[in-house]
Amino acid sequence: MNVPFLDLKAINAAYRTELLDRLTRVVDSGWYIQGDELANFEKEFAAYCGASHAVGAANGLDALWLALEAWKYQGRLRPRDEVIVPANTYIATILAVIRAGLTPVLVEPDPLTCNLDPEAAARAITPRTRVVLPVHLYGRMADMPRICTVAEAHRLLVLEDAAQAHGACVDGRRAGAWGDAAAFSFYPGKNLGALGDGGAVTTGDADTAAVVRALGNYGSHEKYVHEMEGVNSRLDEMQAALLRVKLRRLDQSAMARRRIAAAYLAGIRHPLIRLPDAGGGAPADDVSHVWHLFVVRCQQRDALRQWLGRQGIQTLIHYPTPPHRQRALAGRFDVHLPITDGIHGSVLSLPLWPGMSDEQIEHVISACNAFPS
């Protein structure tokens, strides 16, 4: 039996009729940039997240950068201010900070959740620190109550990287509604995925939203009137229209992901395969985690991956090389990060996507348990 890591064709087939209908409406409208589809999606997505405002962007990296750049324009940040970032994030989080002319400060994650450790973040604060940037990795939210408490005590801004956490929540409050702003990605493989690139910024501050919108539109609030040095980073009508269709069933999709994750958590029982949150922490919760990825850890990771591949099961590594060891960032960081290095050296993502059959799920479980050790 073959089990692909992710079957986007199968996922999108569930929406096919609605997607084609929506695309036809956009084509026939003759309006393809900054029209009604985008305006309606922004309202609907903001309401879904529990935020006051959402502004579309071209991608998730731009969304992060636009939020930081908006705060610079507002005078809330200055060049080279420090931004606390979990060291095991995808490199895009760090690139956004650098691109904004700020200084990323890498902090070790919680070894159980792989999310930003609030205590480690607090220890990393200096007189130059201005922002805490938690990443809701794998679809599980960071400990936002504690992170926000730390930020409030030190008068820091909070920017959520929610690229993997559409619909995730803590204490009944969704990703995108905790920080001063949040950035989302709608890359096709995300839980809320477009058929191309896309992103958005959510915020509770009207002025921040207005600045983000202008920055992504060549620095313009009004056509041919440019108040700041902006860029072209807009979510187009086609993608906004498709996302509106998928947003309506996002919670249903999350339920399907949780069902698969629950089966894995109950069924995989290999002594060398560490399940999410295994090792003494609380089990991965059933409501707040949206399971963008199901990531196990194994000290024999490469052997496990090869074994599963021989069983027809495709896996991926998120991510094989930590940012501080990437050539692109060579010389930027003089850090010792054993927890981060350990995570990147042992993680393996198992297939998990809405539409997986019971037979595929059971095949993954059986193959993991049969891993020769």
PDB file of C-alpha atoms in Angstrom, residues 82-271:
ATOM      1  CA  GLU A  82      15.853  42.681  19.122  1.00  0.00           C
ATOM      2  CA  VAL A  83      13.159  40.124  18.317  1.00  0.00           C
ATOM      3  CA  ILE A  84      12.997  36.894  20.327  1.00  0.00           C
ATOM      4  CA  VAL A  85      12.435  33.902  18.034  1.00  0.00           C
ATOM      5  CA  PRO A  86      12.339  30.148  18.720  1.00  0.00           C
ATOM      6  CA  ALA A  87      15.550  28.671  17.333  1.00  0.00           C
ATOM      7  CA  ASN A  88      13.858  25.658  15.734  1.00  0.00           C
ATOM      8  CA  THR A  89      11.471  27.584  13.494  1.00  0.00           C
ATOM      9  CA  TYR A  90      11.458  27.530   9.709  1.00  0.00           C
ATOM     10  CA  ILE A  91      13.978  30.016   8.323  1.00  0.00           C
ATOM     11  CA  ALA A  92      11.227  32.321   6.975  1.00  0.00           C
ATOM     12  CA  THR A  93      10.503  33.575  10.499  1.00  0.00           C
ATOM     13  CA  ILE A  94      14.092  34.717  10.892  1.00  0.00           C
ATOM     14  CA  LEU A  95      14.357  36.082   7.358  1.00  0.00           C
ATOM     15  CA  ALA A  96      11.392  38.366   8.026  1.00  0.00           C
ATOM     16  CA  VAL A  97      13.122  39.820  11.090  1.00  0.00           C
ATOM     17  CA  ILE A  98      16.378  40.390   9.198  1.00  0.00           C
ATOM     18  CA  ARG A  99      14.552  41.853   6.215  1.00  0.00           C
ATOM     19  CA  ALA A 100      12.926  44.395   8.543  1.00  0.00           C
ATOM     20  CA  GLY A 101      16.360  45.534   9.729  1.00  0.00           C
ATOM     21  CA  LEU A 102      15.870  44.009  13.171  1.00  0.00           C
ATOM     22  CA  THR A 103      17.992  41.580  15.182  1.00  0.00           C
ATOM     23  CA  PRO A 104      16.736  38.014  15.685  1.00  0.00           C
ATOM     24  CA  VAL A 105      17.604  36.480  19.057  1.00  0.00           C
ATOM     25  CA  LEU A 106      17.345  32.688  18.947  1.00  0.00           C
ATOM     26  CA  VAL A 107      15.876  30.996  22.005  1.00  0.00           C
ATOM     27  CA  GLU A 108      15.644  27.289  22.761  1.00  0.00           C
ATOM     28  CA  PRO A 109      12.147  25.764  22.543  1.00  0.00           C
ATOM     29  CA  ASP A 110      10.318  23.685  25.091  1.00  0.00           C
ATOM     30  CA  PRO A 111      11.674  20.170  24.391  1.00  0.00           C
ATOM     31  CA  LEU A 112       8.214  18.605  24.827  1.00  0.00           C
ATOM     32  CA  THR A 113       6.076  20.871  22.645  1.00  0.00           C
ATOM     33  CA  CYS A 114       8.858  22.222  20.368  1.00  0.00           C
ATOM     34  CA  ASN A 115       7.282  25.668  20.834  1.00  0.00           C
ATOM     35  CA  LEU A 116       8.849  28.776  22.338  1.00  0.00           C
ATOM     36  CA  ASP A 117       9.705  28.296  26.021  1.00  0.00           C
ATOM     37  CA  PRO A 118       8.292  31.305  27.927  1.00  0.00           C
ATOM     38  CA  GLU A 119      10.959  31.046  30.617  1.00  0.00           C
ATOM     39  CA  ALA A 120      13.776  30.891  28.062  1.00  0.00           C
ATOM     40  CA  ALA A 121      12.227  33.873  26.299  1.00  0.00           C
ATOM     41  CA  ALA A 122      12.146  35.833  29.550  1.00  0.00           C
ATOM     42  CA  ARG A 123      15.825  35.064  30.194  1.00  0.00           C
ATOM     43  CA  ALA A 124      16.723  36.331  26.714  1.00  0.00           C
ATOM     44  CA  ILE A 125      15.223  39.796  27.222  1.00  0.00           C
ATOM     45  CA  THR A 126      17.694  42.693  27.130  1.00  0.00           C
ATOM     46  CA  PRO A 127      17.258  46.492  27.070  1.00  0.00           C
ATOM     47  CA  ARG A 128      17.128  46.223  23.251  1.00  0.00           C
ATOM     48  CA  THR A 129      14.334  43.630  23.128  1.00  0.00           C
ATOM     49  CA  ARG A 130      11.114  44.942  21.617  1.00  0.00           C
ATOM     50  CA  VAL A 131       9.251  41.926  20.196  1.00  0.00           C
ATOM     51  CA  VAL A 132       8.493  38.327  21.124  1.00  0.00           C
ATOM     52  CA  LEU A 133       7.700  36.197  18.072  1.00  0.00           C
ATOM     53  CA  PRO A 134       6.226  32.823  19.080  1.00  0.00           C
ATOM     54  CA  VAL A 135       5.723  30.240  16.325  1.00  0.00           C
ATOM     55  CA  HIS A 136       2.759  27.873  16.607  1.00  0.00           C
ATOM     56  CA  LEU A 137       4.766  24.961  15.264  1.00  0.00           C
ATOM     57  CA  TYR A 138       3.132  21.886  13.720  1.00  0.00           C
ATOM     58  CA  GLY A 139      -0.355  23.315  14.402  1.00  0.00           C
ATOM     59  CA  ARG A 140      -0.132  23.511  18.179  1.00  0.00           C
ATOM     60  CA  MET A 141      -0.239  26.965  19.731  1.00  0.00           C
ATOM     61  CA  ALA A 142       2.616  28.200  21.869  1.00  0.00           C
ATOM     62  CA  ASP A 143       1.883  28.920  25.537  1.00  0.00           C
ATOM     63  CA  MET A 144       0.349  32.306  24.741  1.00  0.00           C
ATOM     64  CA  PRO A 145      -1.008  33.107  28.230  1.00  0.00           C
ATOM     65  CA  ARG A 146       2.488  32.878  29.728  1.00  0.00           C
ATOM     66  CA  ILE A 147       4.191  34.487  26.729  1.00  0.00           C
ATOM     67  CA  CYS A 148       1.788  37.430  26.819  1.00  0.00           C
ATOM     68  CA  THR A 149       2.357  37.800  30.561  1.00  0.00           C
ATOM     69  CA  VAL A 150       6.116  38.006  29.968  1.00  0.00           C
ATOM     70  CA  ALA A 151       5.606  40.469  27.117  1.00  0.00           C
ATOM     71  CA  GLU A 152       3.289  42.684  29.137  1.00  0.00           C
ATOM     72  CA  ALA A 153       5.696  42.774  32.076  1.00  0.00           C
ATOM     73  CA  HIS A 154       8.475  44.028  29.788  1.00  0.00           C
ATOM     74  CA  ARG A 155       6.285  46.136  27.473  1.00  0.00           C
ATOM     75  CA  LEU A 156       7.081  44.026  24.442  1.00  0.00           C
ATOM     76  CA  LEU A 157       5.089  43.599  21.253  1.00  0.00           C
ATOM     77  CA  VAL A 158       3.887  40.093  20.405  1.00  0.00           C
ATOM     78  CA  LEU A 159       3.822  38.871  16.808  1.00  0.00           C
ATOM     79  CA  GLU A 160       2.386  35.383  16.282  1.00  0.00           C
ATOM     80  CA  ASP A 161       3.763  33.262  13.468  1.00  0.00           C
ATOM     81  CA  ALA A 162       0.574  31.315  12.830  1.00  0.00           C
ATOM     82  CA  ALA A 163       1.568  29.927   9.424  1.00  0.00           C
ATOM     83  CA  GLN A 164       0.855  26.356  10.585  1.00  0.00           C
ATOM     84  CA  ALA A 165      -1.977  26.996  13.020  1.00  0.00           C
ATOM     85  CA  HIS A 166      -5.171  28.123  11.271  1.00  0.00           C
ATOM     86  CA  GLY A 167      -7.949  27.500  13.794  1.00  0.00           C
ATOM     87  CA  ALA A 168      -5.749  26.414  16.690  1.00  0.00           C
ATOM     88  CA  CYS A 169      -6.696  27.859  20.055  1.00  0.00           C
ATOM     89  CA  VAL A 170      -5.687  28.242  23.690  1.00  0.00           C
ATOM     90  CA  ASP A 171      -8.279  28.945  26.374  1.00  0.00           C
ATOM     91  CA  GLY A 172     -10.915  29.282  23.672  1.00  0.00           C
ATOM     92  CA  ARG A 173      -8.987  32.031  21.866  1.00  0.00           C
ATOM     93  CA  ARG A 174      -7.717  31.304  18.384  1.00  0.00           C
ATOM     94  CA  ALA A 175      -4.353  31.844  16.792  1.00  0.00           C
ATOM     95  CA  GLY A 176      -4.291  35.317  15.307  1.00  0.00           C
ATOM     96  CA  ALA A 177      -6.131  36.943  18.202  1.00  0.00           C
ATOM     97  CA  TRP A 178      -3.507  36.753  20.960  1.00  0.00           C
ATOM     98  CA  GLY A 179      -0.675  38.984  19.830  1.00  0.00           C
ATOM     99  CA  ASP A 180      -0.499  42.607  18.770  1.00  0.00           C
ATOM    100  CA  ALA A 181      -0.472  41.089  15.290  1.00  0.00           C
ATOM    101  CA  ALA A 182      -0.198  37.672  13.679  1.00  0.00           C
ATOM    102  CA  ALA A 183       1.006  36.376  10.329  1.00  0.00           C
ATOM    103  CA  PHE A 184      -0.560  33.509   8.372  1.00  0.00           C
ATOM    104  CA  SER A 185       0.499  31.588   5.277  1.00  0.00           C
ATOM    105  CA  PHE A 186      -1.923  30.082   2.782  1.00  0.00           C
ATOM    106  CA  TYR A 187       0.694  27.991   0.974  1.00  0.00           C
ATOM    107  CA  PRO A 188      -1.137  25.055  -0.687  1.00  0.00           C
ATOM    108  CA  GLY A 189      -0.007  22.515   1.904  1.00  0.00           C
ATOM    109  CA  LYS A 190      -1.273  24.526   4.890  1.00  0.00           C
ATOM    110  CA  ASN A 191      -4.455  23.586   6.755  1.00  0.00           C
ATOM    111  CA  LEU A 192      -6.102  26.536   4.996  1.00  0.00           C
ATOM    112  CA  GLY A 193      -4.300  26.332   1.690  1.00  0.00           C
ATOM    113  CA  ALA A 194      -4.748  28.317  -1.491  1.00  0.00           C
ATOM    114  CA  LEU A 195      -3.970  27.030  -4.989  1.00  0.00           C
ATOM    115  CA  GLY A 196      -0.832  29.148  -4.983  1.00  0.00           C
ATOM    116  CA  ASP A 197       0.912  31.429  -2.529  1.00  0.00           C
ATOM    117  CA  GLY A 198      -0.893  33.721  -0.137  1.00  0.00           C
ATOM    118  CA  GLY A 199      -0.762  35.181   3.349  1.00  0.00           C
ATOM    119  CA  ALA A 200      -2.462  37.543   5.770  1.00  0.00           C
ATOM    120  CA  VAL A 201      -1.874  39.708   8.817  1.00  0.00           C
ATOM    121  CA  THR A 202      -4.438  39.828  11.602  1.00  0.00           C
ATOM    122  CA  THR A 203      -4.454  42.494  14.289  1.00  0.00           C
ATOM    123  CA  GLY A 204      -6.717  44.245  16.743  1.00  0.00           C
ATOM    124  CA  ASP A 205      -5.240  47.647  15.911  1.00  0.00           C
ATOM    125  CA  ALA A 206      -6.886  49.603  13.088  1.00  0.00           C
ATOM    126  CA  ASP A 207      -3.852  51.794  12.463  1.00  0.00           C
ATOM    127  CA  THR A 208      -1.529  48.791  12.190  1.00  0.00           C
ATOM    128  CA  ALA A 209      -3.924  47.181   9.713  1.00  0.00           C
ATOM    129  CA  ALA A 210      -4.056  50.360   7.630  1.00  0.00           C
ATOM    130  CA  VAL A 211      -0.259  50.647   7.531  1.00  0.00           C
ATOM    131  CA  VAL A 212       0.131  46.968   6.602  1.00  0.00           C
ATOM    132  CA  ARG A 213      -2.371  47.430   3.781  1.00  0.00           C
ATOM    133  CA  ALA A 214      -0.575  50.501   2.452  1.00  0.00           C
ATOM    134  CA  LEU A 215       2.882  48.918   2.726  1.00  0.00           C
ATOM    135  CA  GLY A 216       1.712  45.945   0.660  1.00  0.00           C
ATOM    136  CA  ASN A 217       0.245  48.278  -1.955  1.00  0.00           C
ATOM    137  CA  TYR A 218       3.350  50.255  -2.911  1.00  0.00           C
ATOM    138  CA  GLY A 219       3.039  52.382   0.229  1.00  0.00           C
ATOM    139  CA  SER A 220      -0.269  53.797  -0.925  1.00  0.00           C
ATOM    140  CA  HIS A 221      -3.631  54.313   0.774  1.00  0.00           C
ATOM    141  CA  GLU A 222      -4.886  56.217  -2.261  1.00  0.00           C
ATOM    142  CA  LYS A 223      -4.068  55.402  -5.872  1.00  0.00           C
ATOM    143  CA  TYR A 224      -0.968  57.267  -7.114  1.00  0.00           C
ATOM    144  CA  VAL A 225      -0.452  58.818  -3.670  1.00  0.00           C
ATOM    145  CA  HIS A 226       2.490  57.141  -1.906  1.00  0.00           C
ATOM    146  CA  GLU A 227       3.148  57.975   1.727  1.00  0.00           C
ATOM    147  CA  MET A 228       5.810  55.351   2.477  1.00  0.00           C
ATOM    148  CA  GLU A 229       8.258  53.032   0.737  1.00  0.00           C
ATOM    149  CA  GLY A 230       6.091  50.010   0.132  1.00  0.00           C
ATOM    150  CA  VAL A 231       6.149  46.816  -1.890  1.00  0.00           C
ATOM    151  CA  ASN A 232       3.745  44.813  -4.002  1.00  0.00           C
ATOM    152  CA  SER A 233       2.406  42.126  -1.672  1.00  0.00           C
ATOM    153  CA  ARG A 234      -1.281  41.519  -2.215  1.00  0.00           C
ATOM    154  CA  LEU A 235      -3.574  38.512  -1.993  1.00  0.00           C
ATOM    155  CA  ASP A 236      -5.283  38.339  -5.382  1.00  0.00           C
ATOM    156  CA  GLU A 237      -8.969  37.819  -6.038  1.00  0.00           C
ATOM    157  CA  MET A 238      -8.608  34.249  -7.285  1.00  0.00           C
ATOM    158  CA  GLN A 239      -6.849  33.025  -4.166  1.00  0.00           C
ATOM    159  CA  ALA A 240      -9.146  34.993  -1.870  1.00  0.00           C
ATOM    160  CA  ALA A 241     -12.176  33.446  -3.572  1.00  0.00           C
ATOM    161  CA  LEU A 242     -10.796  29.916  -3.185  1.00  0.00           C
ATOM    162  CA  LEU A 243      -9.876  30.526   0.436  1.00  0.00           C
ATOM    163  CA  ARG A 244     -13.410  31.691   1.209  1.00  0.00           C
ATOM    164  CA  VAL A 245     -14.685  28.294   0.049  1.00  0.00           C
ATOM    165  CA  LYS A 246     -12.211  26.377   2.186  1.00  0.00           C
ATOM    166  CA  LEU A 247     -12.577  28.594   5.246  1.00  0.00           C
ATOM    167  CA  ARG A 248     -16.190  27.489   5.647  1.00  0.00           C
ATOM    168  CA  ARG A 249     -15.053  23.906   6.212  1.00  0.00           C
ATOM    169  CA  LEU A 250     -11.823  24.574   8.073  1.00  0.00           C
ATOM    170  CA  ASP A 251     -13.145  23.320  11.416  1.00  0.00           C
ATOM    171  CA  GLN A 252     -14.416  20.158   9.724  1.00  0.00           C
ATOM    172  CA  SER A 253     -10.969  19.646   8.241  1.00  0.00           C
ATOM    173  CA  ALA A 254      -9.358  20.121  11.652  1.00  0.00           C
ATOM    174  CA  MET A 255     -11.664  17.460  13.113  1.00  0.00           C
ATOM    175  CA  ALA A 256     -10.487  15.005  10.452  1.00  0.00           C
ATOM    176  CA  ARG A 257      -6.861  15.783  11.300  1.00  0.00           C
ATOM    177  CA  ARG A 258      -7.522  15.275  15.014  1.00  0.00           C
ATOM    178  CA  ARG A 259      -9.116  11.890  14.314  1.00  0.00           C
ATOM    179  CA  ILE A 260      -6.010  10.698  12.481  1.00  0.00           C
ATOM    180  CA  ALA A 261      -3.702  12.113  15.144  1.00  0.00           C
ATOM    181  CA  ALA A 262      -5.742  10.362  17.860  1.00  0.00           C
ATOM    182  CA  ALA A 263      -5.370   7.068  16.010  1.00  0.00           C
ATOM    183  CA  TYR A 264      -1.605   7.527  15.782  1.00  0.00           C
ATOM    184  CA  LEU A 265      -1.327   8.502  19.447  1.00  0.00           C
ATOM    185  CA  ALA A 266      -3.314   5.455  20.513  1.00  0.00           C
ATOM    186  CA  GLY A 267      -1.820   2.981  18.063  1.00  0.00           C
ATOM    187  CA  ILE A 268       1.905   3.671  17.688  1.00  0.00           C
ATOM    188  CA  ARG A 269       3.683   1.844  20.472  1.00  0.00           C
ATOM    189  CA  HIS A 270       7.318   1.469  19.429  1.00  0.00           C
ATOM    190  CA  PRO A 271       9.858   2.101  22.200  1.00  0.00           C
TER     191      PRO A 271
END
